[in-house]
Short mmCIF file of C-alpha atoms in Angstrom, two decimals:
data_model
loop_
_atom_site.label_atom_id
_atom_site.label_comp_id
_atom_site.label_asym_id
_atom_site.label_seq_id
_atom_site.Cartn_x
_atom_site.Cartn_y
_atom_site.Cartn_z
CA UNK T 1239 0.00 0.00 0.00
CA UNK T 1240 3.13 2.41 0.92
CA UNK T 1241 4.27 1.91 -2.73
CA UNK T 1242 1.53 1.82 -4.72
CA UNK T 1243 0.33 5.58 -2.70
CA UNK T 1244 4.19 6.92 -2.88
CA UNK T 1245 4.13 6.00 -6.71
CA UNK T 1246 1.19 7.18 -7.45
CA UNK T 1247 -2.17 5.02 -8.91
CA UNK T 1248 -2.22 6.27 -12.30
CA UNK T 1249 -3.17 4.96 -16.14
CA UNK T 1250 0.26 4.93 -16.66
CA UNK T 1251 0.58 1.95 -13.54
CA UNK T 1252 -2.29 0.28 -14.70
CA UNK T 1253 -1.21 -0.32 -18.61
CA UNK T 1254 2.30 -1.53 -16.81
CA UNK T 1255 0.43 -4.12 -15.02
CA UNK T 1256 -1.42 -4.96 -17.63
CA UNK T 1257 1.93 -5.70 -19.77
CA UNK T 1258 3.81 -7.44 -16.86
CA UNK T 1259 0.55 -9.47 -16.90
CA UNK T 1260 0.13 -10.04 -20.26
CA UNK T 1261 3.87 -10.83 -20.98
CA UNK T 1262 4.31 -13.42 -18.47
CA UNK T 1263 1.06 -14.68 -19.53
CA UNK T 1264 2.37 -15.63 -22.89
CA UNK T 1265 5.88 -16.59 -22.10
CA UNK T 1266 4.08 -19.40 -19.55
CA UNK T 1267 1.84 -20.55 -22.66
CA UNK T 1268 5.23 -20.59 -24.47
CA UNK T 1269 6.98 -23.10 -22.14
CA UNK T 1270 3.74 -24.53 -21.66
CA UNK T 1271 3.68 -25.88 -25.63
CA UNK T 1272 7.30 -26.50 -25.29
CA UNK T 1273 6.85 -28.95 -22.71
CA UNK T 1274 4.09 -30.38 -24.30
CA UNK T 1275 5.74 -31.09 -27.70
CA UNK T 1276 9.74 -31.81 -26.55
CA UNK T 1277 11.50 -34.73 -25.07
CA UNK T 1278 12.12 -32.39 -22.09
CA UNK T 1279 9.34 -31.44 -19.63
CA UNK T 1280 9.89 -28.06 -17.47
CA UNK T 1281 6.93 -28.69 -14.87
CA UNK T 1282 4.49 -26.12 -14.04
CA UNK T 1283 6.09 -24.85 -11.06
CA UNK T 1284 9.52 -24.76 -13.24
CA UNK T 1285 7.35 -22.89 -15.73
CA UNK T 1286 6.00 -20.18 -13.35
CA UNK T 1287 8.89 -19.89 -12.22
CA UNK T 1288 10.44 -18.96 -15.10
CA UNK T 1289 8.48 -15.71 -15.81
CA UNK T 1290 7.31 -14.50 -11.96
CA UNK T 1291 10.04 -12.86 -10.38
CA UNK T 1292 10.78 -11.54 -7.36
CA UNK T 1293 9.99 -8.15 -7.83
CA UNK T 1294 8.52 -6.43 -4.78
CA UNK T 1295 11.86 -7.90 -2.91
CA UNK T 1296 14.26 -7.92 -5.17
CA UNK T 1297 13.83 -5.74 -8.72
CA UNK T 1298 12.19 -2.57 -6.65
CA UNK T 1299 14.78 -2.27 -4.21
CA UNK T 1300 17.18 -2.62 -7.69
CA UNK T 1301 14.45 0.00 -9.29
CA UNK T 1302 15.39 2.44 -6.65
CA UNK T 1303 19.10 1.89 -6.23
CA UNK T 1304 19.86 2.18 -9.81
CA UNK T 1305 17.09 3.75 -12.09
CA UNK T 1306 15.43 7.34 -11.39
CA UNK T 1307 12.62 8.00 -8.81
CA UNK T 1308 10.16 8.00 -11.54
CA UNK T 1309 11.14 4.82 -12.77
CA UNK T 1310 9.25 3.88 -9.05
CA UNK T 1311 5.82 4.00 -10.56
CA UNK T 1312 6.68 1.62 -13.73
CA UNK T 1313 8.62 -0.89 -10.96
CA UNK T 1314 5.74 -1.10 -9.08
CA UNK T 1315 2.83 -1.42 -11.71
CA UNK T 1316 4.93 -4.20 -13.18
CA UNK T 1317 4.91 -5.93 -9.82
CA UNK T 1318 1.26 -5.43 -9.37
CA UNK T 1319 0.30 -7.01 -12.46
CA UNK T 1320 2.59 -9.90 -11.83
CA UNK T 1321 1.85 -10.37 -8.42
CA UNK T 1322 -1.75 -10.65 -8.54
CA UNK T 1323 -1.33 -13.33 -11.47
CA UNK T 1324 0.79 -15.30 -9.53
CA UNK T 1325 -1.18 -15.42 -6.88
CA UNK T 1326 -4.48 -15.56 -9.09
CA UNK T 1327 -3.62 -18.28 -11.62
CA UNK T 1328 -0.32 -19.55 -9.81
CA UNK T 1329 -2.24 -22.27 -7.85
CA UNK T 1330 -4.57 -23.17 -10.58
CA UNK T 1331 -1.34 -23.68 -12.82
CA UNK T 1332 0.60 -25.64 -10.92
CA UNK T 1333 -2.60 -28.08 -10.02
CA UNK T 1334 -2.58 -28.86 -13.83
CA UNK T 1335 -5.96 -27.06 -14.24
CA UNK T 1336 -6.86 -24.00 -16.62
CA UNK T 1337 -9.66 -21.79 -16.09
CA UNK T 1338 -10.87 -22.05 -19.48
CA UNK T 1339 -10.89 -25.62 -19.38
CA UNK T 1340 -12.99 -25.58 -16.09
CA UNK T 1341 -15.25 -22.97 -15.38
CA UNK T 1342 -16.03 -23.86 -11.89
CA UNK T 1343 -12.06 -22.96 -11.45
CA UNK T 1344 -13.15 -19.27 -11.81
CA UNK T 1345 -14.35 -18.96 -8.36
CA UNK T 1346 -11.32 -20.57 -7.14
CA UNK T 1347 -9.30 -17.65 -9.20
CA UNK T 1348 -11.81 -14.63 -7.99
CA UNK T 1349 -10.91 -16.31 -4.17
CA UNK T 1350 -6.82 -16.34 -4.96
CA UNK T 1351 -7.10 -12.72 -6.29
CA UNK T 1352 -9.04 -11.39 -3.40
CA UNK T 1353 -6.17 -12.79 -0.85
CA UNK T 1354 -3.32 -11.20 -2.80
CA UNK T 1355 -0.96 -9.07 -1.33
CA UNK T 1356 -1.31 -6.80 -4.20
CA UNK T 1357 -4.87 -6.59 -3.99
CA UNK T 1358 -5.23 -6.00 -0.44
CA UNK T 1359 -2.56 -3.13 -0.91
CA UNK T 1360 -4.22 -1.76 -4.01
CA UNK T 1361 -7.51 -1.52 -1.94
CA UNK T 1362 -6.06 -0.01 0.84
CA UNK T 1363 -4.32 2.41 -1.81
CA UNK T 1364 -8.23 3.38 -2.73
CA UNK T 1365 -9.36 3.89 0.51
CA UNK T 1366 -6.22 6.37 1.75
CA UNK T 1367 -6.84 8.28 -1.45
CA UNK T 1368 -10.42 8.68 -0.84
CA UNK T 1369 -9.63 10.61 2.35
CA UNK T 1370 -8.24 14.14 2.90
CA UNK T 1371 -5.39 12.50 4.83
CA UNK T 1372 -3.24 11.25 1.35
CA UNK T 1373 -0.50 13.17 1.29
CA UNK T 1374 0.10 12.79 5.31
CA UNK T 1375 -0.37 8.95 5.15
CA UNK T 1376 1.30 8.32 1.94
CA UNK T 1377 4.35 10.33 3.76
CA UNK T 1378 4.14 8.27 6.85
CA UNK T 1379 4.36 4.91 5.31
CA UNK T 1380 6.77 5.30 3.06
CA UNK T 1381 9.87 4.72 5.24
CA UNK T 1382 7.91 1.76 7.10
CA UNK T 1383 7.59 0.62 3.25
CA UNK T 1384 11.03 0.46 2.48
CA UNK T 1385 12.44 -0.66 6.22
CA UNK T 1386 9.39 -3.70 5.28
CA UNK T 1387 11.37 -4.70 2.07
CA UNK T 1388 14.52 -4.41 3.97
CA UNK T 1389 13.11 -7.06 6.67
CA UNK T 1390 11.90 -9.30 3.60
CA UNK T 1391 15.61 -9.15 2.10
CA UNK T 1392 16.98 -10.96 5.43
CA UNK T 1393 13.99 -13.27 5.45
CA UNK T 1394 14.87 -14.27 1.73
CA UNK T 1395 18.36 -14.48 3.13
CA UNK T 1396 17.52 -16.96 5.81
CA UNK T 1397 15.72 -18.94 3.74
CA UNK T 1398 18.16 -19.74 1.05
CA UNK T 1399 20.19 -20.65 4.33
CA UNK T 1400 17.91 -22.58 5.70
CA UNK T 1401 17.95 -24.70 2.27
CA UNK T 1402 21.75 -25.20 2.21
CA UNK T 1403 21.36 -26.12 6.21
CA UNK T 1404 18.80 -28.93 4.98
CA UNK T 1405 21.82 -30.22 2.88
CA UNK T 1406 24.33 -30.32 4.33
CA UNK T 1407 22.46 -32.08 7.36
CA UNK T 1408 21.45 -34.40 4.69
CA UNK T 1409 24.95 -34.80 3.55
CA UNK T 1410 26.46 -35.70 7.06
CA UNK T 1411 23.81 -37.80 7.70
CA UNK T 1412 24.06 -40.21 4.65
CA UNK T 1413 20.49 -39.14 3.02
CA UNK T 1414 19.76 -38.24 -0.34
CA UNK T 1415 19.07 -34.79 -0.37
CA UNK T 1416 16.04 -33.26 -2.53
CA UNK T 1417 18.62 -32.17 -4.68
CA UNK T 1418 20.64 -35.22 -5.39
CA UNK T 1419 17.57 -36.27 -6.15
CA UNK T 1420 16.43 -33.72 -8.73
CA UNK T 1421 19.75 -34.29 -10.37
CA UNK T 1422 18.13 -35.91 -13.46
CA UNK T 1423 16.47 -32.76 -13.67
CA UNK T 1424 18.91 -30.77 -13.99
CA UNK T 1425 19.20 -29.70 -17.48
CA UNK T 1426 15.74 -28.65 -16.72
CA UNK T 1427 16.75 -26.62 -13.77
CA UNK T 1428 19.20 -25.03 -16.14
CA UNK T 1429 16.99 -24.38 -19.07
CA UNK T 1430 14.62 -22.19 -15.65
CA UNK T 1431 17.74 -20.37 -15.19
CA UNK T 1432 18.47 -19.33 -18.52
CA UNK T 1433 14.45 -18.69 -19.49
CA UNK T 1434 14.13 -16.24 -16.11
CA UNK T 1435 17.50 -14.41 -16.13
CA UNK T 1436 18.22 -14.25 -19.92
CA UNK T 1437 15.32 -15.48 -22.51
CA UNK T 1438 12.32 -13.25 -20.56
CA UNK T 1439 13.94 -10.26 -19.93
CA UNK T 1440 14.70 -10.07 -23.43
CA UNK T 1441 11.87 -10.66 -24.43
CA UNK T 1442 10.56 -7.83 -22.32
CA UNK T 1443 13.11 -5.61 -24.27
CA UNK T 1444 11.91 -6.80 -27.50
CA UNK T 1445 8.11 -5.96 -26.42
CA UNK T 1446 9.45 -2.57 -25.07
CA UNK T 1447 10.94 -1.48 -28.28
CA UNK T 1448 7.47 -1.51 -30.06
CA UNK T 1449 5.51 0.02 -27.34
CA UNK T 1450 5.13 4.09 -27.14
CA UNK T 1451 7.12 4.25 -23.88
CA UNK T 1452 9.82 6.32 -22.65
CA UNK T 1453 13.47 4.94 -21.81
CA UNK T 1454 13.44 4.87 -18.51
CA UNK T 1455 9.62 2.76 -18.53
CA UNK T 1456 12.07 0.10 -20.90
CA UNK T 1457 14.69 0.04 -18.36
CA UNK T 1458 12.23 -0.23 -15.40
CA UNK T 1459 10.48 -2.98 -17.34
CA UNK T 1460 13.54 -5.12 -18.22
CA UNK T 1461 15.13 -4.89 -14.89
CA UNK T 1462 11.74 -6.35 -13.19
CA UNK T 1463 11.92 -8.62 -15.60
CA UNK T 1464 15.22 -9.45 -14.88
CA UNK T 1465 14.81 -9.93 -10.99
CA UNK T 1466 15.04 -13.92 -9.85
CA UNK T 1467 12.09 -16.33 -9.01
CA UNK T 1468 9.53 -15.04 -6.78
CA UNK T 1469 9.67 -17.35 -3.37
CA UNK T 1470 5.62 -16.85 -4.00
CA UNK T 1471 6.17 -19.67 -6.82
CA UNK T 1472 7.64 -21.92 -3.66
CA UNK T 1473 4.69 -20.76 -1.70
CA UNK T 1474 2.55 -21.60 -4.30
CA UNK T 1475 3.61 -25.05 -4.97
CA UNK T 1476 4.14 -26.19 -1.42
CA UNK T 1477 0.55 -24.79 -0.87
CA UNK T 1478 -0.19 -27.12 -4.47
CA UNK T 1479 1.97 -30.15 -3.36
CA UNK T 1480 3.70 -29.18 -6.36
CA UNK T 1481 7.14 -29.57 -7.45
CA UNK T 1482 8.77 -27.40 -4.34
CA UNK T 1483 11.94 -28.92 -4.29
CA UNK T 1484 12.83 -27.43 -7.94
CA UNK T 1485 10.93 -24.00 -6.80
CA UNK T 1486 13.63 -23.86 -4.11
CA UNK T 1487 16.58 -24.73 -6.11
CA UNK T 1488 15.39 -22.50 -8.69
CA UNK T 1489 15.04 -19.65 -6.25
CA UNK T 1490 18.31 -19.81 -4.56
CA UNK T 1491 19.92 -20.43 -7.50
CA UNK T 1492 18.31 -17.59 -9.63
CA UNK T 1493 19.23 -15.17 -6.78
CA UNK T 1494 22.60 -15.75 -6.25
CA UNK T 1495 23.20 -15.70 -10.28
CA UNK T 1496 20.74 -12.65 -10.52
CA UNK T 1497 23.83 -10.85 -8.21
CA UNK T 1498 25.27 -10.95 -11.76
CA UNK T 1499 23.04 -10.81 -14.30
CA UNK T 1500 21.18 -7.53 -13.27
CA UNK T 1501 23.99 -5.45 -13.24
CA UNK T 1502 24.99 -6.53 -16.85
CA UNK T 1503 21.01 -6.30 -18.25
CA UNK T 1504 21.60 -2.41 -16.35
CA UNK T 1505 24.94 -1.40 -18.18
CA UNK T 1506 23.36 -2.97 -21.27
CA UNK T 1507 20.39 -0.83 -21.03
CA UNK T 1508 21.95 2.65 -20.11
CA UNK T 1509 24.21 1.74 -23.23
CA UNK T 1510 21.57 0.99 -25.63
CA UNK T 1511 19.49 4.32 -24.35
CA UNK T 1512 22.45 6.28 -24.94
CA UNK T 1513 23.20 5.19 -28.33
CA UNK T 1514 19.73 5.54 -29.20
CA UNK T 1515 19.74 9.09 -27.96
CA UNK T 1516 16.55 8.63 -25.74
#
């Protein structure tokens, strides 16, 4: 709610959700024929996790440490949209089920949407800017805001440390850890990797070039784009009984990598707008 009231609810936030929605939508029906008609099979959870990224965590602190403050507003329609498709169609995905394949899923979807984070935050976004108080409360929840995504940093800290705990007590104990066992899968694990930090973003870029939007709105895009896999998916498919061991090796792995990736995608986008002149 803090973000969404400091950058501002606007058409401008709105048509960015609808993009980071629209463009994760069809990379997932992507991977989703490409599973169905290879040798390989990314599973839904590897799929979703392959376009939702962790943005509110991860790509707007980025947003604000290396784009300009009104780059904010773009960073945090793009996780809007995203989030609330996770979280609407996320659990439907992963149980194998699509809403237009079974309409008594869409009351199941309304129910996901309406427990969002983004939704609750976007209605309590309304309700502050209904009141004469706005300005004042948008002020005084802005540094709660960021201190928030600060906390959420350490707690995705702790749980990729939790994870390697798991192994390595694994390890001295003689047990096959989840991961040795998902060590068939790895090529698949790879082929997440590649999709979420390389293959999307770009794809973002490509969409960017051909919509009427400013530089900084590309490089806001891209770099959300860019951010690694949201630990909603892992939510998601524990919550699913879906494939949760890959979500967590996917997440770990896609945020340690990210620590590398973003900063190139950033240099190759300040580049590219400089050449371009824009």
């Amino acid at each position: 709610m803090g973000l969404l009231l400091k950058g501002g609810l606007h058409s401008s936030l709105v048509s960015t959700a609808a993009i980071a929605a629209a463009a994760i939508m069809v990379m997932l029906l992507m991977l989703n024929s490409w599973r169905e008609g290879g040798n390989q099979q990314l599973s839904p959870t590897l799929q979703l996790g392959s376009c939702v990224g962790n943005t509110a965590y991860f790509g707007i602190p980025v947003a604000l440490a290396l784009l300009p403050p009104e780059a904010l507003s773009i960073s945090i329609g793009y996780d809007l949209g995203a989030t609330l498709l996770c979280w609407g169609l996320g659990p439907i995905w992963l149980a194998g089920a699509r809403p237009e394949a079974h309409p008594s899923r869409w009351r199941e979807l309304v129910n996901h949407l309406s427990s969002s984070p983004a939704s609750r935050g976007l209605l309590g976004a309304l309700l502050v800017m209904a009141t004469p108080w706005q300005a004042t409360i948008t002020t005084a929840l802005w540094m709660p805001s960021r201190v928030v995504i600060v906390l959420a940093l350490i707690v995705v800290g702790m749980r990729l440390a939790g994870l390697a705990e798991e192994r390595s007590a694994a390890t001295h104990l003689g047990q096959r850890h989840p991961e040795q066992r998902l060590r068939p899968q790895a090529n698949l694990l790879n082929a997440a990797l590649v999709c979420k930090l390389l293959l999307f973003p770009a794809f973002l870029f490509g969409l960017s070039l051909i919509l009427p939007i400013s530089s900084i709105a590309r490089q806001a895009l891209v770099l959300q784009a860019a951010a690694p896999t949201a630990i909603s998916v892992l939510l998601i498919a524990e919550t699913e009984q879906a494939d949760s061991t890959a979500a967590a090796q996917l997440i770990w792995r896609s945020t340690l990598i990210a620590m590398i990736t973003i900063p190139i995608w950033a240099w190759l986008l300040k580049t590219m707008a400089e050449r371009l002149g824009t």
